[in-house]
Amino acid sequence: MGGPGDPPEGTPEGAPVGGEDEYRSVVFDESFVRAARLQESSARERMTDHAPAVRRRPPLRRGLTRQALVLVVLILVAFGTAIYMGVRHPYGTDEAQQPVEPLRMTVIPLSPQGKVPGAADAETLFARSPAAHYEVGAEGIPLPAARSTAHFSDSQVVTALTTAKDYLVRSSLYPEVLDSSEVRPTRALLDPGQLDQFDQSVDHPAADGRHAPTGWLVRFDPTRAELADPRIRVQGNLTATEADPATLEVTADHTFVYALRPTGAAAGAQASLFTVRRQLTFRFDRDDLRLHQAQLVVSYVQAGPLSCAEDAADHLHPLLAGQTAKAGGPAGTNPFATDSATALCGTLATAAEPKV
């Protein structure tokens, strides 16, 4: 006798024992049934004329749940906030940017005590001068070992030192800068806040302590002198310190020695040495470090042999081999005029000149 769930006639021949068939493991739960696209019509519906046996159900609307919408909104808000903070504070600091200081400059001509020594061979002049052991070109501007500060990393200090060195190279060693044909290599490294002052210095030079091109770079009067030897001798050092939590400061003290001869002179013409000592102070905020640019805030220059009677603001007018300084000195200075810089002139020591 069969069980309660067995057919009255018993289990059909060939069916599995116990009444289980191969479809018993398939479970059609309520969600499966609701998701079916075809639905059988009821008996009452089938009795209606022309009623189909099955009908197609409208597709289920599968929109985002409220929780999903809230999550998407939160992600968008967080992403927008991150972008805004990255634009406003690229280095994650709340420090306000300090205004860029104008460059303060002093250019002191050094007048020779007698005739300027000269020789046909520039190498001979260098060998008999204090510059005999100086390095050539950028080799004379070595970078010191860089160490991090309280608020700046090793790499940021290296960037500041490298930018200061690049400025010295471009403003003191580039031939196109020295012969006054270009200023762009130097200008390209300046903070945008100083570009107006630089441009005014080049376009309208003045010996007012603010607008002398020779405070920004080294350039000779192209009608008077040209390089007799492209191998400029250099010696000096760079030092980096932290001025405040937002600013790195680099001081540079370098002496450049140039071999010059009269413009257009033959190759065998006598050459003479011209010395420029540049003591510069650079400042770097975090934008300057990121953009590889500098703020030049102090420039103290001594250069000779020059005549104190000639203006050294726009160009340096070197005294060449066999020449002597003109009589006279700089014009008087009015101490009551706030826009008038103190006129200075020094004497070039004989020990600074080559022994010929």
mmCIF file of C-alpha atoms in Angstrom:
data_model
loop_
_atom_site.group_PDB
_atom_site.id
_atom_site.type_symbol
_atom_site.label_atom_id
_atom_site.label_comp_id
_atom_site.label_asym_id
_atom_site.label_seq_id
_atom_site.Cartn_x
_atom_site.Cartn_y
_atom_site.Cartn_z
ATOM 1 C CA MET A 1 0.000 0.000 0.000
ATOM 2 C CA GLY A 2 1.417 3.382 -0.999
ATOM 3 C CA GLY A 3 2.073 6.275 1.289
ATOM 4 C CA PRO A 4 -0.059 9.419 1.586
ATOM 5 C CA GLY A 5 1.835 11.163 -1.229
ATOM 6 C CA ASP A 6 1.974 8.186 -3.635
ATOM 7 C CA PRO A 7 -0.327 7.736 -6.654
ATOM 8 C CA PRO A 8 -3.302 5.411 -6.083
ATOM 9 C CA GLU A 9 -1.962 2.902 -8.544
ATOM 10 C CA GLY A 10 1.453 2.953 -6.891
ATOM 11 C CA THR A 11 4.758 4.186 -8.186
ATOM 12 C CA PRO A 12 4.971 4.119 -11.992
ATOM 13 C CA GLU A 13 7.328 1.637 -13.513
ATOM 14 C CA GLY A 14 10.795 3.071 -13.954
ATOM 15 C CA ALA A 15 10.245 5.918 -11.453
ATOM 16 C CA PRO A 16 12.741 6.402 -8.618
ATOM 17 C CA VAL A 17 11.978 4.623 -5.397
ATOM 18 C CA GLY A 18 10.249 6.794 -2.827
ATOM 19 C CA GLY A 19 8.425 8.967 -5.353
ATOM 20 C CA GLU A 20 11.307 11.381 -5.854
ATOM 21 C CA ASP A 21 11.915 12.524 -9.407
ATOM 22 C CA GLU A 22 14.718 14.477 -10.978
ATOM 23 C CA TYR A 23 12.876 17.801 -10.606
ATOM 24 C CA ARG A 24 12.195 17.549 -6.875
ATOM 25 C CA SER A 25 15.394 19.558 -6.098
ATOM 26 C CA VAL A 26 14.233 22.534 -8.186
ATOM 27 C CA VAL A 27 12.575 25.131 -5.939
ATOM 28 C CA PHE A 28 10.359 27.810 -7.472
ATOM 29 C CA ASP A 29 10.163 30.413 -4.711
ATOM 30 C CA GLU A 30 7.894 33.442 -4.708
ATOM 31 C CA SER A 31 10.489 35.836 -6.143
ATOM 32 C CA PHE A 32 11.129 33.455 -9.050
ATOM 33 C CA VAL A 33 7.445 33.249 -9.819
ATOM 34 C CA ARG A 34 7.006 37.060 -9.635
ATOM 35 C CA ALA A 35 9.966 37.552 -11.961
ATOM 36 C CA ALA A 36 8.529 35.303 -14.685
ATOM 37 C CA ARG A 37 7.804 37.224 -17.897
ATOM 38 C CA LEU A 38 4.958 34.870 -18.955
ATOM 39 C CA GLN A 39 1.889 34.269 -16.768
ATOM 40 C CA GLU A 40 -0.843 31.702 -17.332
ATOM 41 C CA SER A 41 -4.367 33.125 -17.471
ATOM 42 C CA SER A 42 -6.847 31.969 -14.850
ATOM 43 C CA ALA A 43 -9.766 29.658 -15.711
ATOM 44 C CA ARG A 44 -12.212 32.574 -15.608
ATOM 45 C CA GLU A 45 -9.952 34.591 -17.939
ATOM 46 C CA ARG A 46 -9.645 31.668 -20.357
ATOM 47 C CA MET A 47 -13.481 31.416 -20.562
ATOM 48 C CA THR A 48 -13.563 34.944 -21.972
ATOM 49 C CA ASP A 49 -13.677 35.107 -25.730
ATOM 50 C CA HIS A 50 -10.319 35.451 -27.467
ATOM 51 C CA ALA A 51 -8.469 35.366 -24.149
ATOM 52 C CA PRO A 52 -4.959 33.884 -24.695
ATOM 53 C CA ALA A 53 -3.819 30.986 -22.611
ATOM 54 C CA VAL A 54 -0.817 32.998 -21.377
ATOM 55 C CA ARG A 55 0.030 36.705 -21.270
ATOM 56 C CA ARG A 56 3.256 38.658 -21.015
ATOM 57 C CA ARG A 57 3.811 40.506 -17.746
ATOM 58 C CA PRO A 58 5.247 44.035 -17.739
ATOM 59 C CA PRO A 59 8.950 44.122 -16.807
ATOM 60 C CA LEU A 60 9.812 44.818 -13.208
ATOM 61 C CA ARG A 61 11.193 48.258 -12.449
ATOM 62 C CA ARG A 62 14.696 47.783 -11.114
ATOM 63 C CA GLY A 63 15.533 51.255 -9.836
ATOM 64 C CA LEU A 64 18.145 52.169 -7.181
ATOM 65 C CA THR A 65 17.064 51.724 -3.617
ATOM 66 C CA ARG A 66 17.084 54.687 -1.257
ATOM 67 C CA GLN A 67 20.241 53.384 0.451
ATOM 68 C CA ALA A 68 22.038 53.153 -2.908
ATOM 69 C CA LEU A 69 21.047 56.704 -3.834
ATOM 70 C CA VAL A 70 22.286 58.047 -0.495
ATOM 71 C CA LEU A 71 25.600 56.207 -0.960
ATOM 72 C CA VAL A 72 26.081 57.660 -4.479
ATOM 73 C CA VAL A 73 25.374 61.194 -3.217
ATOM 74 C CA LEU A 74 27.876 60.800 -0.373
ATOM 75 C CA ILE A 75 30.577 59.560 -2.765
ATOM 76 C CA LEU A 76 30.006 62.503 -5.116
ATOM 77 C CA VAL A 77 30.163 64.998 -2.248
ATOM 78 C CA ALA A 78 33.388 63.476 -0.906
ATOM 79 C CA PHE A 79 34.978 63.451 -4.368
ATOM 80 C CA GLY A 80 34.030 67.093 -4.989
ATOM 81 C CA THR A 81 35.417 68.129 -1.597
ATOM 82 C CA ALA A 82 38.714 66.370 -2.287
ATOM 83 C CA ILE A 83 39.083 68.160 -5.630
ATOM 84 C CA TYR A 84 38.285 71.533 -4.048
ATOM 85 C CA MET A 85 40.773 71.061 -1.228
ATOM 86 C CA GLY A 86 43.432 69.898 -3.675
ATOM 87 C CA VAL A 87 43.020 73.047 -5.762
ATOM 88 C CA ARG A 88 42.922 75.407 -2.819
ATOM 89 C CA HIS A 89 45.706 73.744 -0.817
ATOM 90 C CA PRO A 90 47.929 71.637 -3.093
ATOM 91 C CA TYR A 91 50.370 70.954 -0.262
ATOM 92 C CA GLY A 92 47.842 70.429 2.491
ATOM 93 C CA THR A 93 48.783 73.599 4.375
ATOM 94 C CA ASP A 94 46.622 76.359 5.793
ATOM 95 C CA GLU A 95 49.418 78.910 5.593
ATOM 96 C CA ALA A 96 48.481 82.067 3.677
ATOM 97 C CA GLN A 97 50.739 83.006 0.797
ATOM 98 C CA GLN A 98 53.014 85.915 1.683
ATOM 99 C CA PRO A 99 53.246 88.823 -0.766
ATOM 100 C CA VAL A 100 56.368 88.816 -2.933
ATOM 101 C CA GLU A 101 58.959 91.360 -1.829
ATOM 102 C CA PRO A 102 60.547 93.672 -4.403
ATOM 103 C CA LEU A 103 64.247 93.182 -5.059
ATOM 104 C CA ARG A 104 66.565 95.504 -3.130
ATOM 105 C CA MET A 105 69.864 95.936 -4.968
ATOM 106 C CA THR A 106 73.219 97.622 -4.592
ATOM 107 C CA VAL A 107 75.771 97.788 -7.403
ATOM 108 C CA ILE A 108 79.225 99.064 -6.421
ATOM 109 C CA PRO A 109 81.789 99.898 -9.146
ATOM 110 C CA LEU A 110 85.410 99.091 -8.258
ATOM 111 C CA SER A 111 87.852 101.574 -9.731
ATOM 112 C CA PRO A 112 91.435 100.488 -10.561
ATOM 113 C CA GLN A 113 94.349 102.370 -9.025
ATOM 114 C CA GLY A 114 96.329 102.426 -12.272
ATOM 115 C CA LYS A 115 96.294 100.905 -15.717
ATOM 116 C CA VAL A 116 94.359 97.711 -16.182
ATOM 117 C CA PRO A 117 96.784 94.764 -16.688
ATOM 118 C CA GLY A 118 96.487 92.892 -19.966
ATOM 119 C CA ALA A 119 97.960 90.000 -21.967
ATOM 120 C CA ALA A 120 97.409 88.421 -25.354
ATOM 121 C CA ASP A 121 96.631 85.063 -23.731
ATOM 122 C CA ALA A 122 93.654 84.866 -21.379
ATOM 123 C CA GLU A 123 95.020 81.675 -19.836
ATOM 124 C CA THR A 124 98.108 83.586 -18.711
ATOM 125 C CA LEU A 125 95.939 86.193 -17.026
ATOM 126 C CA PHE A 126 93.904 83.579 -15.168
ATOM 127 C CA ALA A 127 97.036 81.706 -14.081
ATOM 128 C CA ARG A 128 98.526 84.859 -12.566
ATOM 129 C CA SER A 129 95.352 85.989 -10.779
ATOM 130 C CA PRO A 130 93.507 84.933 -7.613
ATOM 131 C CA ALA A 131 91.171 82.990 -9.942
ATOM 132 C CA ALA A 132 93.930 80.540 -10.920
ATOM 133 C CA HIS A 133 92.298 77.688 -8.976
ATOM 134 C CA TYR A 134 88.662 78.582 -9.649
ATOM 135 C CA GLU A 135 86.440 76.099 -11.453
ATOM 136 C CA VAL A 136 85.116 76.776 -14.945
ATOM 137 C CA GLY A 137 81.462 77.709 -15.441
ATOM 138 C CA ALA A 138 78.724 75.917 -13.511
ATOM 139 C CA GLU A 139 81.320 73.605 -11.920
ATOM 140 C CA GLY A 140 82.176 76.539 -9.671
ATOM 141 C CA ILE A 141 78.637 76.531 -8.226
ATOM 142 C CA PRO A 142 78.451 73.179 -6.438
ATOM 143 C CA LEU A 143 75.329 72.163 -4.537
ATOM 144 C CA PRO A 144 75.868 71.556 -0.819
ATOM 145 C CA ALA A 145 74.553 68.490 0.953
ATOM 146 C CA ALA A 146 70.824 69.076 1.401
ATOM 147 C CA ARG A 147 69.091 68.350 4.682
ATOM 148 C CA SER A 148 65.437 68.646 5.528
ATOM 149 C CA THR A 149 64.192 71.418 7.811
ATOM 150 C CA ALA A 150 61.323 71.470 10.264
ATOM 151 C CA HIS A 151 58.744 72.147 7.545
ATOM 152 C CA PHE A 152 60.514 71.245 4.275
ATOM 153 C CA SER A 153 61.695 67.871 2.989
ATOM 154 C CA ASP A 154 65.114 66.981 1.563
ATOM 155 C CA SER A 155 63.721 67.120 -1.972
ATOM 156 C CA GLN A 156 62.253 70.595 -1.432
ATOM 157 C CA VAL A 157 65.577 71.901 -0.126
ATOM 158 C CA VAL A 158 67.341 70.386 -3.145
ATOM 159 C CA THR A 159 64.809 72.073 -5.437
ATOM 160 C CA ALA A 160 65.489 75.463 -3.836
ATOM 161 C CA LEU A 161 69.263 75.054 -4.141
ATOM 162 C CA THR A 162 69.016 73.826 -7.731
ATOM 163 C CA THR A 163 66.779 76.734 -8.747
ATOM 164 C CA ALA A 164 69.172 79.239 -7.168
ATOM 165 C CA LYS A 165 72.072 77.631 -9.037
ATOM 166 C CA ASP A 166 70.121 77.739 -12.306
ATOM 167 C CA TYR A 167 69.462 81.427 -11.768
ATOM 168 C CA LEU A 168 73.162 82.113 -11.204
ATOM 169 C CA VAL A 169 74.114 80.163 -14.321
ATOM 170 C CA ARG A 170 71.537 81.872 -16.519
ATOM 171 C CA SER A 171 72.198 85.374 -15.200
ATOM 172 C CA SER A 172 76.010 85.193 -14.979
ATOM 173 C CA LEU A 173 77.252 82.648 -17.533
ATOM 174 C CA TYR A 174 74.915 82.608 -20.539
ATOM 175 C CA PRO A 175 76.680 84.368 -23.471
ATOM 176 C CA GLU A 176 73.418 85.859 -24.768
ATOM 177 C CA VAL A 177 72.793 87.436 -21.357
ATOM 178 C CA LEU A 178 76.352 88.728 -20.990
ATOM 179 C CA ASP A 179 76.279 90.490 -24.369
ATOM 180 C CA SER A 180 72.891 92.110 -23.567
ATOM 181 C CA SER A 181 71.042 90.403 -26.414
ATOM 182 C CA GLU A 182 68.699 88.413 -24.152
ATOM 183 C CA VAL A 183 67.105 88.637 -20.697
ATOM 184 C CA ARG A 184 64.515 85.847 -21.072
ATOM 185 C CA PRO A 185 66.655 83.019 -19.642
ATOM 186 C CA THR A 186 66.888 84.946 -16.367
ATOM 187 C CA ARG A 187 63.333 86.261 -16.399
ATOM 188 C CA ALA A 188 61.884 82.756 -16.839
ATOM 189 C CA LEU A 189 63.061 81.727 -13.347
ATOM 190 C CA LEU A 190 61.512 84.643 -11.449
ATOM 191 C CA ASP A 191 58.349 84.485 -9.365
ATOM 192 C CA PRO A 192 55.486 86.163 -11.308
ATOM 193 C CA GLY A 193 55.196 88.728 -8.515
ATOM 194 C CA GLN A 194 58.583 90.177 -9.508
ATOM 195 C CA LEU A 195 58.150 90.251 -13.284
ATOM 196 C CA ASP A 196 56.805 93.813 -13.384
ATOM 197 C CA GLN A 197 59.813 95.087 -11.443
ATOM 198 C CA PHE A 198 62.181 93.127 -13.682
ATOM 199 C CA ASP A 199 60.551 94.408 -16.884
ATOM 200 C CA GLN A 200 60.610 97.983 -15.651
ATOM 201 C CA SER A 201 64.301 97.588 -14.777
ATOM 202 C CA VAL A 202 65.084 96.443 -18.320
ATOM 203 C CA ASP A 203 62.832 98.956 -20.101
ATOM 204 C CA HIS A 204 63.533 101.966 -17.866
ATOM 205 C CA PRO A 205 66.780 101.350 -15.930
ATOM 206 C CA ALA A 206 67.499 103.601 -12.969
ATOM 207 C CA ALA A 207 70.108 103.710 -10.212
ATOM 208 C CA ASP A 208 67.450 103.853 -7.508
ATOM 209 C CA GLY A 209 68.184 100.599 -5.721
ATOM 210 C CA ARG A 210 65.148 98.955 -7.357
ATOM 211 C CA HIS A 211 65.475 99.116 -11.140
ATOM 212 C CA ALA A 212 69.068 98.440 -12.196
ATOM 213 C CA PRO A 213 69.342 95.538 -14.673
ATOM 214 C CA THR A 214 72.845 94.844 -13.332
ATOM 215 C CA GLY A 215 71.217 94.025 -9.993
ATOM 216 C CA TRP A 216 69.329 91.196 -11.682
ATOM 217 C CA LEU A 217 72.037 89.876 -14.028
ATOM 218 C CA VAL A 218 75.528 90.444 -15.410
ATOM 219 C CA ARG A 219 75.654 92.201 -18.747
ATOM 220 C CA PHE A 220 78.377 94.199 -20.439
ATOM 221 C CA ASP A 221 78.133 97.201 -22.715
ATOM 222 C CA PRO A 222 78.113 95.381 -26.094
ATOM 223 C CA THR A 223 79.757 98.361 -27.810
ATOM 224 C CA ARG A 224 82.743 98.204 -25.478
ATOM 225 C CA ALA A 225 83.650 94.657 -24.496
ATOM 226 C CA GLU A 226 83.128 90.998 -25.402
ATOM 227 C CA LEU A 227 84.353 87.675 -24.048
ATOM 228 C CA ALA A 228 87.942 86.822 -24.939
ATOM 229 C CA ASP A 229 87.548 83.347 -23.408
ATOM 230 C CA PRO A 230 84.192 81.554 -22.950
ATOM 231 C CA ARG A 231 85.576 79.636 -19.939
ATOM 232 C CA ILE A 232 84.433 81.900 -17.108
ATOM 233 C CA ARG A 233 86.057 81.185 -13.740
ATOM 234 C CA VAL A 234 83.721 80.828 -10.756
ATOM 235 C CA GLN A 235 83.997 80.188 -7.027
ATOM 236 C CA GLY A 236 81.435 80.426 -4.255
ATOM 237 C CA ASN A 237 78.860 78.655 -2.147
ATOM 238 C CA LEU A 238 75.142 78.206 -1.558
ATOM 239 C CA THR A 239 73.397 77.890 1.808
ATOM 240 C CA ALA A 240 69.768 76.933 2.478
ATOM 241 C CA THR A 241 67.848 77.732 5.675
ATOM 242 C CA GLU A 242 64.208 77.845 6.735
ATOM 243 C CA ALA A 243 63.104 81.472 7.084
ATOM 244 C CA ASP A 244 59.662 80.535 8.471
ATOM 245 C CA PRO A 245 57.264 77.574 8.198
ATOM 246 C CA ALA A 246 56.183 78.739 4.728
ATOM 247 C CA THR A 247 59.500 79.929 3.282
ATOM 248 C CA LEU A 248 62.914 78.556 2.388
ATOM 249 C CA GLU A 249 65.811 81.002 2.004
ATOM 250 C CA VAL A 250 68.944 80.429 -0.054
ATOM 251 C CA THR A 251 71.962 82.729 0.164
ATOM 252 C CA ALA A 252 74.535 82.733 -2.627
ATOM 253 C CA ASP A 253 78.002 84.295 -2.549
ATOM 254 C CA HIS A 254 79.979 83.823 -5.770
ATOM 255 C CA THR A 255 82.841 85.515 -7.580
ATOM 256 C CA PHE A 256 82.859 85.426 -11.395
ATOM 257 C CA VAL A 257 85.983 86.296 -13.359
ATOM 258 C CA TYR A 258 85.668 87.102 -17.076
ATOM 259 C CA ALA A 259 88.382 87.531 -19.708
ATOM 260 C CA LEU A 260 87.373 90.478 -21.919
ATOM 261 C CA ARG A 261 88.707 92.272 -24.974
ATOM 262 C CA PRO A 262 87.442 95.240 -27.027
ATOM 263 C CA THR A 263 84.348 94.507 -29.103
ATOM 264 C CA GLY A 264 85.291 93.461 -32.608
ATOM 265 C CA ALA A 265 89.009 93.203 -31.815
ATOM 266 C CA ALA A 266 91.175 90.638 -33.555
ATOM 267 C CA ALA A 267 91.840 87.318 -31.844
ATOM 268 C CA GLY A 268 95.342 88.379 -30.837
ATOM 269 C CA ALA A 269 94.229 91.587 -29.106
ATOM 270 C CA GLN A 270 95.145 92.006 -25.474
ATOM 271 C CA ALA A 271 92.667 90.660 -22.967
ATOM 272 C CA SER A 272 92.027 91.765 -19.404
ATOM 273 C CA LEU A 273 90.160 90.281 -16.464
ATOM 274 C CA PHE A 274 86.900 91.609 -15.076
ATOM 275 C CA THR A 275 85.614 90.474 -11.678
ATOM 276 C CA VAL A 276 82.032 90.429 -10.406
ATOM 277 C CA ARG A 277 81.136 89.358 -6.895
ATOM 278 C CA ARG A 278 77.419 88.635 -6.459
ATOM 279 C CA GLN A 279 75.857 88.148 -3.036
ATOM 280 C CA LEU A 280 72.238 87.171 -3.585
ATOM 281 C CA THR A 281 69.373 86.145 -1.320
ATOM 282 C CA PHE A 282 66.552 84.000 -2.722
ATOM 283 C CA ARG A 283 63.261 83.070 -1.118
ATOM 284 C CA PHE A 284 60.970 80.186 -2.053
ATOM 285 C CA ASP A 285 57.406 79.527 -1.016
ATOM 286 C CA ARG A 286 55.771 76.204 -1.824
ATOM 287 C CA ASP A 287 54.426 77.426 -5.164
ATOM 288 C CA ASP A 288 57.925 78.563 -6.152
ATOM 289 C CA LEU A 289 59.310 75.121 -5.335
ATOM 290 C CA ARG A 290 56.574 73.416 -7.335
ATOM 291 C CA LEU A 291 57.059 75.677 -10.369
ATOM 292 C CA HIS A 292 60.877 75.837 -10.224
ATOM 293 C CA GLN A 293 61.002 79.614 -9.783
ATOM 294 C CA ALA A 294 62.567 82.013 -7.285
ATOM 295 C CA GLN A 295 62.089 85.305 -5.521
ATOM 296 C CA LEU A 296 65.303 87.336 -5.636
ATOM 297 C CA VAL A 297 64.995 89.699 -2.667
ATOM 298 C CA VAL A 298 68.540 91.018 -2.103
ATOM 299 C CA SER A 299 71.319 91.636 -4.636
ATOM 300 C CA TYR A 300 74.664 93.092 -3.560
ATOM 301 C CA VAL A 301 77.129 93.393 -6.439
ATOM 302 C CA GLN A 302 80.742 94.558 -6.612
ATOM 303 C CA ALA A 303 82.267 94.779 -10.089
ATOM 304 C CA GLY A 304 85.492 96.083 -11.613
ATOM 305 C CA PRO A 305 87.584 97.462 -13.039
ATOM 306 C CA LEU A 306 85.000 100.185 -13.686
ATOM 307 C CA SER A 307 85.085 103.936 -13.698
ATOM 308 C CA CYS A 308 83.049 105.484 -10.920
ATOM 309 C CA ALA A 309 82.151 108.311 -13.295
ATOM 310 C CA GLU A 310 80.056 105.960 -15.444
ATOM 311 C CA ASP A 311 76.615 104.650 -14.600
ATOM 312 C CA ALA A 312 76.678 100.894 -13.943
ATOM 313 C CA ALA A 313 72.917 100.496 -13.530
ATOM 314 C CA ASP A 314 71.989 99.541 -17.091
ATOM 315 C CA HIS A 315 75.234 97.909 -18.284
ATOM 316 C CA LEU A 316 78.688 97.270 -16.903
ATOM 317 C CA HIS A 317 81.207 99.377 -18.854
ATOM 318 C CA PRO A 318 84.495 97.536 -18.234
ATOM 319 C CA LEU A 319 87.867 99.240 -18.313
ATOM 320 C CA LEU A 320 90.016 97.078 -20.586
ATOM 321 C CA ALA A 321 93.737 96.374 -20.864
ATOM 322 C CA GLY A 322 95.829 99.551 -20.613
ATOM 323 C CA GLN A 323 92.919 101.824 -19.647
ATOM 324 C CA THR A 324 92.616 103.922 -16.493
ATOM 325 C CA ALA A 325 89.604 105.201 -14.601
ATOM 326 C CA LYS A 326 88.134 108.527 -15.588
ATOM 327 C CA ALA A 327 88.383 111.392 -13.156
ATOM 328 C CA GLY A 328 85.359 112.156 -11.058
ATOM 329 C CA GLY A 329 82.883 110.047 -9.209
ATOM 330 C CA PRO A 330 79.185 109.398 -8.907
ATOM 331 C CA ALA A 331 76.764 112.262 -8.679
ATOM 332 C CA GLY A 332 75.839 113.526 -5.234
ATOM 333 C CA THR A 333 73.034 111.874 -3.314
ATOM 334 C CA ASN A 334 70.174 113.765 -1.719
ATOM 335 C CA PRO A 335 69.522 112.081 1.651
ATOM 336 C CA PHE A 336 66.094 113.750 1.855
ATOM 337 C CA ALA A 337 64.872 112.142 -1.383
ATOM 338 C CA THR A 338 63.331 108.777 -0.539
ATOM 339 C CA ASP A 339 63.737 107.467 -4.097
ATOM 340 C CA SER A 340 67.457 108.201 -4.283
ATOM 341 C CA ALA A 341 69.927 105.433 -3.486
ATOM 342 C CA THR A 342 73.245 106.185 -1.891
ATOM 343 C CA ALA A 343 75.937 106.460 -4.554
ATOM 344 C CA LEU A 344 78.826 104.160 -3.762
ATOM 345 C CA CYS A 345 82.172 103.468 -5.392
ATOM 346 C CA GLY A 346 85.072 101.336 -4.240
ATOM 347 C CA THR A 347 88.689 100.845 -5.150
ATOM 348 C CA LEU A 348 89.852 97.651 -6.813
ATOM 349 C CA ALA A 349 92.775 96.308 -4.817
ATOM 350 C CA THR A 350 95.929 95.539 -6.792
ATOM 351 C CA ALA A 351 95.930 92.074 -5.198
ATOM 352 C CA ALA A 352 92.716 91.345 -7.093
ATOM 353 C CA GLU A 353 94.386 91.929 -10.459
ATOM 354 C CA PRO A 354 96.651 89.546 -12.386
ATOM 355 C CA LYS A 355 100.415 89.937 -12.047
ATOM 356 C CA VAL A 356 101.778 90.720 -15.515
#
